Short mmCIF file of C-alpha atoms in Angstrom, two decimals:
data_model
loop_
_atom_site.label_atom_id
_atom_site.label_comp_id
_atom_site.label_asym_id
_atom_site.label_seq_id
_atom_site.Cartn_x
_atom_site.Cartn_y
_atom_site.Cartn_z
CA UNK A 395 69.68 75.22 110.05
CA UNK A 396 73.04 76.70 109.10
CA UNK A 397 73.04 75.56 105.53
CA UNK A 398 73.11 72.11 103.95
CA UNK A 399 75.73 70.33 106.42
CA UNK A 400 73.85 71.64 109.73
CA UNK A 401 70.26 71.81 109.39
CA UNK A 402 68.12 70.15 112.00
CA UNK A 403 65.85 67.28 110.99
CA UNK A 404 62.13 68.76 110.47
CA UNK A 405 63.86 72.49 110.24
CA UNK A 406 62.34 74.66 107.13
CA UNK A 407 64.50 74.84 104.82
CA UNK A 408 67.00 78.80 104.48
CA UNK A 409 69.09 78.76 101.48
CA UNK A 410 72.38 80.38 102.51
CA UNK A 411 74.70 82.29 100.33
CA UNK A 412 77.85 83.57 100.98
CA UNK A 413 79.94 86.25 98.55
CA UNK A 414 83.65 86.66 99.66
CA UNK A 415 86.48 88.07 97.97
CA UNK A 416 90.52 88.14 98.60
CA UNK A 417 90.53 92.26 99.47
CA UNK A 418 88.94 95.28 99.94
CA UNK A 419 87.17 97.18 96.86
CA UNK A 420 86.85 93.83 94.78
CA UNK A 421 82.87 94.24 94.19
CA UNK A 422 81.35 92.13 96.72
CA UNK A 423 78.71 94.50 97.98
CA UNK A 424 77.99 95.11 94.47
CA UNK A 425 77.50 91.61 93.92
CA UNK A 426 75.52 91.11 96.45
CA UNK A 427 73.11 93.79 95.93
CA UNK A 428 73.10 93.03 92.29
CA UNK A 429 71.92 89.23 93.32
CA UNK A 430 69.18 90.84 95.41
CA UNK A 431 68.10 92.77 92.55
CA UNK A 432 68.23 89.92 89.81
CA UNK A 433 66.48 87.40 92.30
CA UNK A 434 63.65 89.08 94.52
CA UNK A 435 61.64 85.75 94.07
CA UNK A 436 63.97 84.84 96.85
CA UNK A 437 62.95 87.42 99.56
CA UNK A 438 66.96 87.77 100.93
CA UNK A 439 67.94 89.00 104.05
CA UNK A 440 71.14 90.36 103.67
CA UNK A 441 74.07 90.56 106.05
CA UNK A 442 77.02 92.49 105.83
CA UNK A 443 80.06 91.33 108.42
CA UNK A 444 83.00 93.55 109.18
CA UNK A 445 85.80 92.57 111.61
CA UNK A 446 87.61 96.00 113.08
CA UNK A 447 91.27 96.05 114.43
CA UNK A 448 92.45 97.51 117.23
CA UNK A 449 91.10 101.21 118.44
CA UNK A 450 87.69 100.79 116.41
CA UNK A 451 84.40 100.70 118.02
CA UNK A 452 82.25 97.95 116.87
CA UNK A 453 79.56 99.68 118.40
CA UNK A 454 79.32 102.17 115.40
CA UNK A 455 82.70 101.70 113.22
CA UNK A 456 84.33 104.35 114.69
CA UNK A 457 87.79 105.03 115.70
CA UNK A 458 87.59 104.77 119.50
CA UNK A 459 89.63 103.50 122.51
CA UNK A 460 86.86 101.87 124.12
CA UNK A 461 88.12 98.12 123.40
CA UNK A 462 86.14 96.46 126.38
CA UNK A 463 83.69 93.29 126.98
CA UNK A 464 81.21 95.48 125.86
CA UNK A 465 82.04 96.45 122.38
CA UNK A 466 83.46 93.16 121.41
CA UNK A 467 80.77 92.98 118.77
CA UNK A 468 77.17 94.53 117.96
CA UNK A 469 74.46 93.93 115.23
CA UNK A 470 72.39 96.55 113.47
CA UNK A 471 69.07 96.71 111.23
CA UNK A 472 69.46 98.51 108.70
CA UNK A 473 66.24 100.92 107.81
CA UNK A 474 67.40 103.58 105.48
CA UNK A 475 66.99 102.83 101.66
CA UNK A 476 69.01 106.12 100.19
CA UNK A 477 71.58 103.39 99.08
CA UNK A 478 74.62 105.64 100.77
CA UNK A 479 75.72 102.72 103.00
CA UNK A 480 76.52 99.28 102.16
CA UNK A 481 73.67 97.88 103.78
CA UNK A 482 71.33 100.56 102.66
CA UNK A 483 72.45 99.26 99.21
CA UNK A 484 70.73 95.89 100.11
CA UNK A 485 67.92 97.03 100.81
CA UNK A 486 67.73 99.50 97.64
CA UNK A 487 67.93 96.80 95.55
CA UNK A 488 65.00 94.70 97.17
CA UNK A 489 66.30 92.95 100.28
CA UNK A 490 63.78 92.13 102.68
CA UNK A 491 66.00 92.93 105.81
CA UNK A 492 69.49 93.95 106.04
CA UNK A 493 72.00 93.65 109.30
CA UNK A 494 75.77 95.28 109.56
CA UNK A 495 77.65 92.79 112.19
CA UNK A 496 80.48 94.51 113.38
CA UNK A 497 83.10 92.47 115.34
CA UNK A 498 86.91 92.96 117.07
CA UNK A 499 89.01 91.25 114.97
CA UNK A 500 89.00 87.59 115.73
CA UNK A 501 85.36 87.86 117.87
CA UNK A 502 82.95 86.66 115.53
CA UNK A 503 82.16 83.70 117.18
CA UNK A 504 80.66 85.78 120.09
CA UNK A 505 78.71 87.53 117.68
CA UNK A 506 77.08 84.19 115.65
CA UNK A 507 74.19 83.60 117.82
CA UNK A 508 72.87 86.73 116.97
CA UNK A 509 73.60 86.17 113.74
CA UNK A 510 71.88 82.84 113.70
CA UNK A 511 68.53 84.04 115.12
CA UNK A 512 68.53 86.25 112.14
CA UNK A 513 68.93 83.53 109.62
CA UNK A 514 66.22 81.32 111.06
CA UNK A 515 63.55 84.26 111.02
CA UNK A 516 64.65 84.49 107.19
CA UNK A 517 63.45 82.83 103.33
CA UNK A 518 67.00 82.82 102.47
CA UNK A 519 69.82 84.33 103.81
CA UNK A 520 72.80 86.25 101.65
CA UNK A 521 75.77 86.92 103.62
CA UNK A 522 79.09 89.24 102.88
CA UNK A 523 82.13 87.77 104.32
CA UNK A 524 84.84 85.02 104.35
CA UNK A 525 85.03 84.61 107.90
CA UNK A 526 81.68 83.58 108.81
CA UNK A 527 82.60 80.01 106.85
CA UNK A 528 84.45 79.17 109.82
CA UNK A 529 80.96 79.11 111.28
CA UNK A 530 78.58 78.05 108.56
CA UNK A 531 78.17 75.53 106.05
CA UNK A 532 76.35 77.42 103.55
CA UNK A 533 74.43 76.13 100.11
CA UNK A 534 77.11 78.40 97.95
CA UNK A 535 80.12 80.61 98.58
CA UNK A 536 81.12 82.44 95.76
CA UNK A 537 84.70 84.36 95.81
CA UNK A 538 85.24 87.53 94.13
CA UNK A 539 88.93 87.64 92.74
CA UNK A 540 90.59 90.88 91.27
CA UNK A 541 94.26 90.22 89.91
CA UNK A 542 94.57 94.23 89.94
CA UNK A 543 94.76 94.00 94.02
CA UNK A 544 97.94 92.82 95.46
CA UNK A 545 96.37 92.01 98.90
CA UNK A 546 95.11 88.40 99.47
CA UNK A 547 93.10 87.88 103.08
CA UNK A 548 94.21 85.13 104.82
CA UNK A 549 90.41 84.26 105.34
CA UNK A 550 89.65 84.21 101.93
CA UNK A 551 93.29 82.04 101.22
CA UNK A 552 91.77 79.79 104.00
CA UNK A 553 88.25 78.99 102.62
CA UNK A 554 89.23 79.30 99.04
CA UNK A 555 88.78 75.11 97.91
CA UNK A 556 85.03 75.98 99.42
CA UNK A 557 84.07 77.96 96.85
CA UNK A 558 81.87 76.91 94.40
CA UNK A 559 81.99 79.35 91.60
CA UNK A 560 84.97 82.31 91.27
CA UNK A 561 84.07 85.41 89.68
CA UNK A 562 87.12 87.07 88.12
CA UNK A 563 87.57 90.57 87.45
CA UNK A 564 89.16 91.07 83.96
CA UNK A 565 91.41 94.13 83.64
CA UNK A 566 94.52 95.21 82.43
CA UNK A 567 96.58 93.66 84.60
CA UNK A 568 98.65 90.83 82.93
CA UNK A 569 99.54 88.57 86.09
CA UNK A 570 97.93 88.59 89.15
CA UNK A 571 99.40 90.53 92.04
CA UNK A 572 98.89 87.54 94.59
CA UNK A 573 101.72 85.38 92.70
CA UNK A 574 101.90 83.87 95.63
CA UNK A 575 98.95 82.44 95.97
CA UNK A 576 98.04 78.99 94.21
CA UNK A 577 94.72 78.89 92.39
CA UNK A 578 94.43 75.11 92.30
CA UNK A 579 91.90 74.37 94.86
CA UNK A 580 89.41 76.16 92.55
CA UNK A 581 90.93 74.91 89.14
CA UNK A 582 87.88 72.77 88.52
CA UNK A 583 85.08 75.31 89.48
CA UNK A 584 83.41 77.93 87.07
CA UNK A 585 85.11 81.14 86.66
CA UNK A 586 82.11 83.79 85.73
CA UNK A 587 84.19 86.75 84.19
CA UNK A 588 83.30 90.27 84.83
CA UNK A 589 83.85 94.01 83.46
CA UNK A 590 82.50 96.49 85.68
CA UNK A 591 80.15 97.63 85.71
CA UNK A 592 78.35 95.52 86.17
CA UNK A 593 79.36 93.29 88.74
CA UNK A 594 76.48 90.44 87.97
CA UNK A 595 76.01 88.86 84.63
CA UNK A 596 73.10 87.00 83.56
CA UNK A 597 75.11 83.65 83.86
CA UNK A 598 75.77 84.12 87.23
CA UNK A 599 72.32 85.08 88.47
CA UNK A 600 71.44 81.66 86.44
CA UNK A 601 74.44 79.57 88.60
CA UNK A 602 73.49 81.09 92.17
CA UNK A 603 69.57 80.38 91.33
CA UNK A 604 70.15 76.79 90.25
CA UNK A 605 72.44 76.52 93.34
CA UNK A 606 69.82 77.63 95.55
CA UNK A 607 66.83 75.50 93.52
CA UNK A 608 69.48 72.73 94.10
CA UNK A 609 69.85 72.53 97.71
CA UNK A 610 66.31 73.21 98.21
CA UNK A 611 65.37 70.27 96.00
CA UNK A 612 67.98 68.40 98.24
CA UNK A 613 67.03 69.50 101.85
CA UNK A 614 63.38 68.30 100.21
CA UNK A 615 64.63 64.80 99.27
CA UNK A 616 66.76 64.33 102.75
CA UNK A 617 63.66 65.79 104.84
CA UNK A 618 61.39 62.86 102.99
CA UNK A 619 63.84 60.42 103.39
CA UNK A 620 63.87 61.10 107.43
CA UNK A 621 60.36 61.16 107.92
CA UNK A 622 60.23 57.86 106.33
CA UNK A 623 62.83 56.25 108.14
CA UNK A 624 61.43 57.56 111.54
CA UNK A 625 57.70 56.06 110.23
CA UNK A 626 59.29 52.69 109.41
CA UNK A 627 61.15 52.61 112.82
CA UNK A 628 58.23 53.26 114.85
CA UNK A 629 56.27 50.71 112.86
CA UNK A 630 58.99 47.90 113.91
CA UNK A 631 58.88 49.02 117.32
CA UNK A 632 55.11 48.58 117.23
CA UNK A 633 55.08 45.08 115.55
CA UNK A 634 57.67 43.96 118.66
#
């Protein structure tokens, strides 16, 4: 179910997105709710993920010293469409349902059932976050790089060779601040180049909706494929 990789045989098909980036402020909100806007065909549901350090609540974002079992993690529908919250930004822009998953630092794995039950009850599914790769396989992950921002997550150095398209902030920065940081495992992939605002060009809204026609044509073909491989079995058995 959870993209291409993990879908179980018979399952209806959920295109899954992810948008990542290597910091904070890089755009991928905007992205996202600018790929809600430019494809509403697709009916999203849109989820935002935040992991919280030590002394926040993920019960409400908070600072708090309430770090116990029960505030490991928590998962919220967003309702409000005034567009003053990330989330509310989604659904401004045409989402058809919008969750905030907030997590302790290194707990989203307690918080992925959840998550999944909101994915299956969904079209397709756009997701912001790096982390969450470590528990999907999703149709597309697109990184948002800004070589303006010195910091580089270590979730976003970790899944970087799974990106399939890199959207690149141009600026006046000459080098990159992450010099550090090697670029090769996404050498080969398309770089879609970007001047805020805005953060979506028509190129890209054509890459993520021929990713997402893609995989659908492909769960389509592999779903066929079964069904006639599980017909011709049983017919053997019969003729036994």
């Amino acid at each position: 179910m959870s993209g291409a990789g993990s879908r179980m045989p018979g399952a209806e098909f959920v295109a899954i997105v992810v948008i990542g980036g290597h910091s904070r402020s890089v755009g991928k909100t905007s992205v996202v709710a600018g790929l809600i806007a430019a494809l509403p065909e697709f009916d999203w549901t849109a989820i935002k993920i935040t992991q919280y350090g030590h002394g926040v609540c993920s019960a409400d974002g908070a600072p708090c010293d309430c770090a116990t079992a029960d505030h490991t993690w928590a998962i919220s529908e967003e309702l409000d469409q005034s567009g003053e919250s990330d989330t509310s930004r989604f659904l401004l822009a045409g989402a058809v349902r919008a969750f905030w998953v907030r997590t302790e630092q290194g707990r989203l794995a307690e918080a992925m059932p959840a998550v999944r039950e909101r994915i299956a009850g969904s079209r397709n599914v756009i997701l912001e976050s790096n982390s969450v790769l470590r528990f999907l396989r999703p149709d597309l992950y697109v990184t948002v790089l800004d070589p303006a921002k010195e910091d580089f997550k270590s979730s976003a150095r970790e899944f970087l060779d799974r990106a399939g398209a890199v959207i690149l902030h141009e600026g006046a920065a000459q080098e990159a601040g992450w010099q550090s940081v090697s670029l090769k495992p996404v050498a080969e992939r398309p770089v879609f180049r970007i001047a805020p605002p805005p953060y979506v060009t028509a190129q890209i809204v054509d890459f993520v909706r021929s990713s997402v026609e893609s995989a659908r044509t492909s769960d389509s073909l592999r779903s066929a494929q079964g069904k006639l491989s599980r017909a011709k079995a049983r017919s053997e058995s019969q003729s036994r």
